[in-house]
Amino acid sequence: MIYLDSAATTLQKPAAVATASAWAIDHLASPGRGGHWPAMAAAEKAFACREAAAHMFHVKDPEQVVFTFNATHGLNIAIKTLAKPGSRVIISSYEHNAVTRPLHAMQGVEVRVARSPLFNPEATLEAFHRELDRGADLVVCTHISNVFGFILPIEGIAALCRERGVPLIVDASQSAGCLPLDFTALGAAFIAMPGHKGLYGPQGTGLLLCGTAPKTLLEGGTGSESKRQDMPDFLPDRLEAGTHNIAGIAGLLEGLRFLERWKVERIAEQEAGLVRYMAEGLRTIPGVEVFQAGGPNLQAGVLSFRMKGRDCEEVGEALGDRGISLRAGLHCAPLAHESAGTLETGTLRASVSVFSTSQEIDQALAAIREIGTANS
């Protein structure tokens, strides 16, 4: 199998991730729920993971690193902390449903889209500048489009927000582990990320980096201040009700350690190179439209394309039958497709990881060419 769907989940992970998760299942109990060795060792493992994440993302205090189930969980906490009836919220035109649906579900929130053309960071920055000048209470922005791999100018957007005192929530679902990310430098209120994508952790893990006091999404036991009936007012306990996914956290820690050894900058360069290589190959296939950035540092390890006159879902199934795993459709981001003019068709999306190779890309290109030739 050629796996090119890492924007959804990195299926290929360092061997240490599975080993650590399996060991945790056999040896670790619930952190903060006892003075015995299995609980104490679990607490040490959880804190080691917070420390590794704090180091990687430049968070001053590891206790600002909160464990979540996924990025969607973290984004819901962040959005529901900062948005309320009457709030004016600005989002990019490349947001995932993990951002748009929580905002849609909130009554009395005005959502404005900073619309900009694909792969045009200057126009994107100008769109946010224009919308912020109209007044805003919150900005929510993805770092990388999950559909097109477009790297949004998040540093510039963050600077605009800081100048105006407007809090910023960053969706780092596609950038965490794939691009350098500095929480302190951005000055964001929250950054949400999954563990199972660029961090190479297990599914069911995520991180929320907190720069402001959050509201709770869940209430329950924390192992701390148990006499109180309201949730603790300190992090991370305030947001971590119930038993931790310690097996997932142990695996996530090994994913972070893997990234520390490999270096995110090196991974970013490798993934961008593979995307360029695949885009060049796709352009030689008749009837294929490729959505590629025209310059450097504009696109991460995600590449969308479509075949003229062919249903993307059908092509995706045909590729799956040939052992090529990628994603077809709208990718949970209709707003991004609306911005790029692909809402009616969707796209085929190939996304790479550090384990992807040019030889695998060659095999995928051969399969795509075969499908295109068979129906020409």
Short mmCIF file of C-alpha atoms in Angstrom, two decimals:
data_model
loop_
_atom_site.label_atom_id
_atom_site.label_comp_id
_atom_site.label_asym_id
_atom_site.label_seq_id
_atom_site.Cartn_x
_atom_site.Cartn_y
_atom_site.Cartn_z
CA MET A 1 0.00 0.00 0.00
CA ILE A 2 1.12 3.55 -0.83
CA TYR A 3 -0.21 5.76 1.96
CA LEU A 4 -0.77 9.40 0.96
CA ASP A 5 -3.38 10.51 3.51
CA SER A 6 -1.26 11.86 6.35
CA ALA A 7 -3.30 15.09 6.50
CA ALA A 8 -6.04 12.90 7.98
CA THR A 9 -3.83 10.62 10.08
CA THR A 10 -0.19 9.65 9.91
CA LEU A 11 -0.63 5.90 9.62
CA GLN A 12 3.13 5.27 9.51
CA LYS A 13 4.62 6.20 12.86
CA PRO A 14 7.91 5.67 14.68
CA ALA A 15 8.00 2.18 16.18
CA ALA A 16 8.54 3.67 19.63
CA VAL A 17 5.03 5.16 19.57
CA ALA A 18 3.23 1.81 19.55
CA THR A 19 5.75 0.31 21.97
CA ALA A 20 5.21 3.12 24.47
CA SER A 21 1.43 2.91 24.21
CA ALA A 22 1.45 -0.86 24.72
CA TRP A 23 3.78 -0.53 27.72
CA ALA A 24 1.52 2.11 29.25
CA ILE A 25 -1.53 -0.14 28.94
CA ASP A 26 0.29 -2.85 30.91
CA HIS A 27 2.03 -0.66 33.49
CA LEU A 28 0.43 2.75 34.02
CA ALA A 29 -2.70 3.70 35.97
CA SER A 30 -4.44 7.10 36.13
CA PRO A 31 -2.20 10.12 36.79
CA GLY A 32 -3.18 12.07 39.88
CA ARG A 33 -5.38 9.25 41.17
CA GLY A 34 -3.13 7.58 43.74
CA GLY A 35 0.16 7.52 45.59
CA HIS A 36 1.11 4.07 44.32
CA TRP A 37 3.76 3.48 41.65
CA PRO A 38 1.44 2.90 38.62
CA ALA A 39 -0.33 6.22 39.26
CA MET A 40 2.83 8.13 40.11
CA ALA A 41 4.62 6.80 37.04
CA ALA A 42 1.63 7.80 34.91
CA ALA A 43 1.79 11.33 36.31
CA GLU A 44 5.50 11.51 35.48
CA LYS A 45 4.83 10.31 31.93
CA ALA A 46 2.07 12.89 31.42
CA PHE A 47 4.29 15.71 32.71
CA ALA A 48 7.16 14.58 30.49
CA CYS A 49 4.83 14.88 27.51
CA ARG A 50 3.77 18.40 28.58
CA GLU A 51 7.42 19.36 28.94
CA ALA A 52 8.32 18.01 25.50
CA ALA A 53 5.42 19.91 23.91
CA ALA A 54 6.23 23.10 25.81
CA HIS A 55 9.82 22.91 24.58
CA MET A 56 8.83 22.26 20.97
CA PHE A 57 6.22 25.02 20.77
CA HIS A 58 7.95 27.56 23.04
CA VAL A 59 5.37 27.54 25.84
CA LYS A 60 6.75 29.09 29.03
CA ASP A 61 4.98 26.79 31.50
CA PRO A 62 4.32 23.08 30.75
CA GLU A 63 1.07 23.38 32.72
CA GLN A 64 -0.26 25.59 29.91
CA VAL A 65 -0.20 22.43 27.74
CA VAL A 66 -3.57 20.70 28.09
CA PHE A 67 -4.36 17.21 26.79
CA THR A 68 -7.41 16.93 24.52
CA PHE A 69 -9.02 14.15 22.48
CA ASN A 70 -8.11 15.87 19.20
CA ALA A 71 -7.84 19.35 17.69
CA THR A 72 -11.63 19.66 17.40
CA HIS A 73 -11.95 19.20 21.17
CA GLY A 74 -9.37 21.94 21.77
CA LEU A 75 -10.94 24.31 19.25
CA ASN A 76 -14.33 23.91 20.90
CA ILE A 77 -12.83 24.84 24.27
CA ALA A 78 -11.03 27.84 22.81
CA ILE A 79 -13.94 29.15 20.74
CA LYS A 80 -16.48 28.70 23.53
CA THR A 81 -14.17 30.49 25.92
CA LEU A 82 -13.76 33.61 23.79
CA ALA A 83 -16.91 33.85 21.65
CA LYS A 84 -20.26 34.79 23.13
CA PRO A 85 -23.55 36.30 21.93
CA GLY A 86 -22.77 39.57 20.22
CA SER A 87 -19.17 38.65 19.42
CA ARG A 88 -17.75 39.62 16.03
CA VAL A 89 -15.50 36.78 14.87
CA ILE A 90 -13.20 36.86 11.84
CA ILE A 91 -12.08 33.62 10.21
CA SER A 92 -10.04 32.83 7.10
CA SER A 93 -11.63 31.50 3.95
CA TYR A 94 -9.85 28.16 4.41
CA GLU A 95 -11.31 27.01 7.73
CA HIS A 96 -12.22 23.43 8.60
CA ASN A 97 -15.63 22.49 9.99
CA ALA A 98 -13.89 22.11 13.36
CA VAL A 99 -13.91 25.92 13.40
CA THR A 100 -17.02 26.82 11.42
CA ARG A 101 -19.46 24.40 13.05
CA PRO A 102 -18.84 25.46 16.67
CA LEU A 103 -19.24 29.09 15.60
CA HIS A 104 -22.41 28.27 13.65
CA ALA A 105 -23.87 26.53 16.69
CA MET A 106 -23.47 29.62 18.89
CA GLN A 107 -26.41 31.99 18.97
CA GLY A 108 -25.83 35.68 18.29
CA VAL A 109 -22.26 35.39 17.00
CA GLU A 110 -21.40 37.38 13.88
CA VAL A 111 -18.92 35.49 11.72
CA ARG A 112 -17.09 37.36 8.96
CA VAL A 113 -14.83 35.64 6.45
CA ALA A 114 -11.57 37.31 5.41
CA ARG A 115 -11.81 36.11 1.82
CA SER A 116 -8.65 35.81 -0.25
CA PRO A 117 -7.38 33.95 -3.33
CA LEU A 118 -5.58 30.64 -2.96
CA PHE A 119 -1.80 30.80 -2.38
CA ASN A 120 -1.82 34.59 -2.00
CA PRO A 121 -0.50 35.50 1.47
CA GLU A 122 -0.41 39.24 0.72
CA ALA A 123 -4.10 39.26 -0.21
CA THR A 124 -4.88 37.12 2.86
CA LEU A 125 -3.13 39.54 5.15
CA GLU A 126 -4.90 42.49 3.52
CA ALA A 127 -8.27 40.74 3.95
CA PHE A 128 -7.66 40.31 7.68
CA HIS A 129 -6.46 43.92 7.92
CA ARG A 130 -9.66 45.09 6.23
CA GLU A 131 -11.95 43.00 8.42
CA LEU A 132 -10.14 43.94 11.63
CA ASP A 133 -10.56 47.61 10.74
CA ARG A 134 -14.32 47.02 10.81
CA GLY A 135 -14.01 45.85 14.40
CA ALA A 136 -13.64 42.38 15.86
CA ASP A 137 -13.69 40.57 19.18
CA LEU A 138 -11.93 37.38 18.06
CA VAL A 139 -9.93 35.93 15.17
CA VAL A 140 -9.80 32.20 14.44
CA CYS A 141 -7.41 31.10 11.73
CA THR A 142 -5.91 27.91 10.40
CA HIS A 143 -2.16 27.83 9.88
CA ILE A 144 -2.27 25.50 6.85
CA SER A 145 -5.27 24.68 4.67
CA ASN A 146 -6.06 20.99 5.06
CA VAL A 147 -7.33 20.91 1.46
CA PHE A 148 -4.63 22.76 -0.47
CA GLY A 149 -1.64 22.92 1.85
CA PHE A 150 -1.69 26.74 1.60
CA ILE A 151 0.46 28.19 4.39
CA LEU A 152 -1.40 31.21 5.67
CA PRO A 153 0.65 34.20 6.93
CA ILE A 154 -0.10 33.43 10.56
CA GLU A 155 2.76 35.56 11.93
CA GLY A 156 1.40 38.63 10.11
CA ILE A 157 -2.17 37.89 11.17
CA ALA A 158 -1.01 37.47 14.77
CA ALA A 159 0.78 40.83 14.59
CA LEU A 160 -2.40 42.53 13.37
CA CYS A 161 -4.32 40.97 16.26
CA ARG A 162 -1.73 42.06 18.83
CA GLU A 163 -1.77 45.64 17.51
CA ARG A 164 -5.54 45.78 18.03
CA GLY A 165 -5.76 43.75 21.22
CA VAL A 166 -7.91 41.10 19.53
CA PRO A 167 -7.40 37.51 20.78
CA LEU A 168 -6.30 34.90 18.25
CA ILE A 169 -7.07 31.19 18.13
CA VAL A 170 -4.84 29.16 15.80
CA ASP A 171 -5.85 25.83 14.30
CA ALA A 172 -2.51 24.06 13.93
CA SER A 173 -3.99 20.76 12.77
CA GLN A 174 -1.83 20.64 9.65
CA SER A 175 1.20 22.61 10.87
CA ALA A 176 2.08 21.14 14.27
CA GLY A 177 5.14 18.98 13.64
CA CYS A 178 5.28 20.06 9.99
CA LEU A 179 6.30 23.72 10.37
CA PRO A 180 8.04 25.63 13.16
CA LEU A 181 5.45 27.04 15.56
CA ASP A 182 6.24 29.52 18.35
CA PHE A 183 3.38 30.00 20.79
CA THR A 184 5.06 32.79 22.75
CA ALA A 185 6.09 34.77 19.67
CA LEU A 186 2.60 34.59 18.16
CA GLY A 187 0.97 35.73 21.38
CA ALA A 188 -2.08 33.59 20.61
CA ALA A 189 -4.82 33.05 23.16
CA PHE A 190 -4.98 29.37 22.19
CA ILE A 191 -3.34 27.01 19.72
CA ALA A 192 -5.09 23.68 19.11
CA MET A 193 -3.50 20.65 17.48
CA PRO A 194 -4.09 16.91 17.06
CA GLY A 195 -1.64 14.29 18.22
CA HIS A 196 -2.33 11.85 15.41
CA LYS A 197 -1.12 13.90 12.43
CA GLY A 198 2.21 15.74 12.28
CA LEU A 199 3.08 14.85 15.88
CA TYR A 200 3.02 11.12 14.98
CA GLY A 201 1.04 10.19 18.09
CA PRO A 202 -1.94 7.82 18.43
CA GLN A 203 -5.49 8.72 17.46
CA GLY A 204 -7.54 10.16 20.28
CA THR A 205 -4.80 12.55 21.41
CA GLY A 206 -4.38 16.29 21.06
CA LEU A 207 -2.93 19.38 22.70
CA LEU A 208 -4.35 22.79 23.53
CA LEU A 209 -1.78 25.48 24.27
CA CYS A 210 -3.40 28.03 26.56
CA GLY A 211 -2.41 31.67 26.80
CA THR A 212 -5.59 32.84 28.48
CA ALA A 213 -7.90 31.49 31.17
CA PRO A 214 -10.27 28.96 29.59
CA LYS A 215 -13.85 28.06 30.26
CA THR A 216 -14.61 24.41 30.88
CA LEU A 217 -16.23 22.21 28.27
CA LEU A 218 -16.43 19.18 30.58
CA GLU A 219 -16.68 19.03 34.35
CA GLY A 220 -15.76 16.13 36.61
CA GLY A 221 -13.06 14.55 38.71
CA THR A 222 -9.51 15.82 38.42
CA GLY A 223 -7.82 14.19 41.40
CA SER A 224 -7.29 17.68 42.84
CA GLU A 225 -9.36 19.91 45.18
CA SER A 226 -11.99 17.18 45.39
CA LYS A 227 -14.05 18.99 48.10
CA ARG A 228 -14.94 21.72 45.60
CA GLN A 229 -17.97 21.37 43.36
CA ASP A 230 -16.68 23.81 40.79
CA MET A 231 -13.70 22.93 38.64
CA PRO A 232 -10.19 23.91 39.77
CA ASP A 233 -9.19 27.37 38.56
CA PHE A 234 -5.68 26.34 37.51
CA LEU A 235 -4.29 24.54 34.49
CA PRO A 236 -4.13 21.84 33.35
CA ASP A 237 -6.65 20.43 35.86
CA ARG A 238 -9.36 22.91 34.88
CA LEU A 239 -9.68 21.32 31.44
CA GLU A 240 -8.79 17.69 32.15
CA ALA A 241 -11.86 16.18 33.78
CA GLY A 242 -11.94 12.40 33.96
CA THR A 243 -9.38 9.72 33.32
CA HIS A 244 -6.52 10.56 30.97
CA ASN A 245 -5.74 8.61 27.81
CA ILE A 246 -2.37 7.71 29.32
CA ALA A 247 -1.59 5.10 26.65
CA GLY A 248 -2.14 7.76 23.99
CA ILE A 249 -0.11 10.31 25.93
CA ALA A 250 2.78 7.88 26.27
CA GLY A 251 2.71 7.32 22.51
CA LEU A 252 2.44 11.06 21.84
CA LEU A 253 5.53 11.68 23.95
CA GLU A 254 7.51 9.34 21.70
CA GLY A 255 6.15 11.15 18.64
CA LEU A 256 7.40 14.45 20.06
CA ARG A 257 10.79 12.94 20.84
CA PHE A 258 10.98 11.64 17.26
CA LEU A 259 10.32 15.16 15.95
CA GLU A 260 12.96 16.60 18.25
CA ARG A 261 15.53 14.24 16.76
CA TRP A 262 14.44 14.80 13.14
CA LYS A 263 13.87 18.56 13.44
CA VAL A 264 10.69 20.14 12.13
CA GLU A 265 12.54 22.34 9.62
CA ARG A 266 14.02 19.25 7.97
CA ILE A 267 10.62 17.58 7.79
CA ALA A 268 9.04 20.70 6.27
CA GLU A 269 11.69 20.80 3.55
CA GLN A 270 11.29 17.10 2.74
CA GLU A 271 7.49 17.22 2.57
CA ALA A 272 7.43 20.36 0.42
CA GLY A 273 9.90 18.73 -1.95
CA LEU A 274 7.73 15.65 -2.34
CA VAL A 275 4.69 17.81 -3.09
CA ARG A 276 6.60 19.71 -5.77
CA TYR A 277 7.79 16.43 -7.26
CA MET A 278 4.24 15.04 -7.38
CA ALA A 279 2.81 18.25 -8.83
CA GLU A 280 5.37 18.14 -11.66
CA GLY A 281 4.40 14.57 -12.42
CA LEU A 282 0.67 15.27 -12.33
CA ARG A 283 1.08 18.10 -14.84
CA THR A 284 2.32 15.60 -17.43
CA ILE A 285 -0.96 13.65 -17.24
CA PRO A 286 -3.64 14.92 -19.66
CA GLY A 287 -6.82 16.21 -18.05
CA VAL A 288 -5.35 16.69 -14.57
CA GLU A 289 -5.71 20.07 -12.84
CA VAL A 290 -3.18 20.65 -10.06
CA PHE A 291 -3.56 23.16 -7.22
CA GLN A 292 0.02 24.14 -6.58
CA ALA A 293 1.57 27.29 -5.14
CA GLY A 294 3.53 29.41 -7.58
CA GLY A 295 6.37 30.21 -5.20
CA PRO A 296 8.39 28.77 -2.31
CA ASN A 297 7.24 28.63 1.32
CA LEU A 298 3.57 28.82 0.36
CA GLN A 299 2.61 25.14 0.40
CA ALA A 300 3.17 22.36 2.92
CA GLY A 301 2.93 18.60 2.41
CA VAL A 302 -0.62 18.63 1.02
CA LEU A 303 -1.54 18.63 -2.69
CA SER A 304 -5.01 18.73 -4.24
CA PHE A 305 -5.85 17.87 -7.84
CA ARG A 306 -8.80 16.73 -9.94
CA MET A 307 -9.31 14.96 -13.25
CA LYS A 308 -11.40 16.64 -15.94
CA GLY A 309 -14.78 14.97 -16.39
CA ARG A 310 -14.18 12.47 -13.59
CA ASP A 311 -15.89 12.17 -10.23
CA CYS A 312 -13.28 12.56 -7.49
CA GLU A 313 -14.82 9.90 -5.28
CA GLU A 314 -14.78 7.37 -8.14
CA VAL A 315 -11.16 8.15 -8.93
CA GLY A 316 -10.29 7.84 -5.24
CA GLU A 317 -11.90 4.39 -5.12
CA ALA A 318 -10.08 3.33 -8.29
CA LEU A 319 -6.79 4.41 -6.74
CA GLY A 320 -7.64 2.54 -3.56
CA ASP A 321 -8.22 -0.61 -5.61
CA ARG A 322 -4.67 -0.16 -6.91
CA GLY A 323 -3.22 0.21 -3.43
CA ILE A 324 -2.96 4.01 -3.42
CA SER A 325 -4.50 5.56 -0.29
CA LEU A 326 -5.45 9.22 -0.56
CA ARG A 327 -8.60 11.21 0.15
CA ALA A 328 -11.34 12.38 -2.20
CA GLY A 329 -14.18 14.85 -1.63
CA LEU A 330 -14.55 18.04 0.39
CA HIS A 331 -12.25 17.03 3.29
CA CYS A 332 -14.57 18.61 5.91
CA ALA A 333 -13.71 22.08 4.60
CA PRO A 334 -16.41 23.38 2.22
CA LEU A 335 -15.36 26.99 2.84
CA ALA A 336 -11.90 26.27 1.43
CA HIS A 337 -13.42 24.69 -1.67
CA GLU A 338 -15.75 27.65 -2.09
CA SER A 339 -12.70 29.94 -1.98
CA ALA A 340 -10.85 27.92 -4.62
CA GLY A 341 -13.83 27.20 -6.89
CA THR A 342 -13.91 23.46 -6.23
CA LEU A 343 -17.04 23.22 -4.09
CA GLU A 344 -19.08 21.35 -6.71
CA THR A 345 -16.39 18.79 -7.54
CA GLY A 346 -14.20 18.48 -4.48
CA THR A 347 -10.63 17.37 -5.00
CA LEU A 348 -8.35 14.41 -4.72
CA ARG A 349 -5.90 15.14 -1.92
CA ALA A 350 -2.48 13.58 -1.53
CA SER A 351 -0.66 14.33 1.71
CA VAL A 352 2.77 13.11 2.71
CA SER A 353 4.72 12.47 5.89
CA VAL A 354 8.34 12.01 6.81
CA PHE A 355 7.96 8.34 5.85
CA SER A 356 6.82 9.09 2.27
CA THR A 357 9.28 8.58 -0.60
CA SER A 358 9.69 9.71 -4.20
CA GLN A 359 9.40 6.05 -5.26
CA GLU A 360 5.93 5.94 -3.71
CA ILE A 361 5.02 9.13 -5.52
CA ASP A 362 6.14 7.52 -8.79
CA GLN A 363 3.85 4.55 -8.17
CA ALA A 364 0.93 6.84 -7.38
CA LEU A 365 1.55 8.85 -10.55
CA ALA A 366 1.62 5.64 -12.61
CA ALA A 367 -1.74 4.60 -11.16
CA ILE A 368 -3.27 8.03 -11.82
CA ARG A 369 -1.96 7.97 -15.39
CA GLU A 370 -3.43 4.49 -15.89
CA ILE A 371 -6.86 5.60 -14.67
CA GLY A 372 -6.75 8.68 -16.86
CA THR A 373 -5.72 6.70 -19.95
CA ALA A 374 -8.37 4.04 -19.39
CA ASN A 375 -11.13 6.64 -19.59
CA SER A 376 -9.77 8.99 -22.23
#
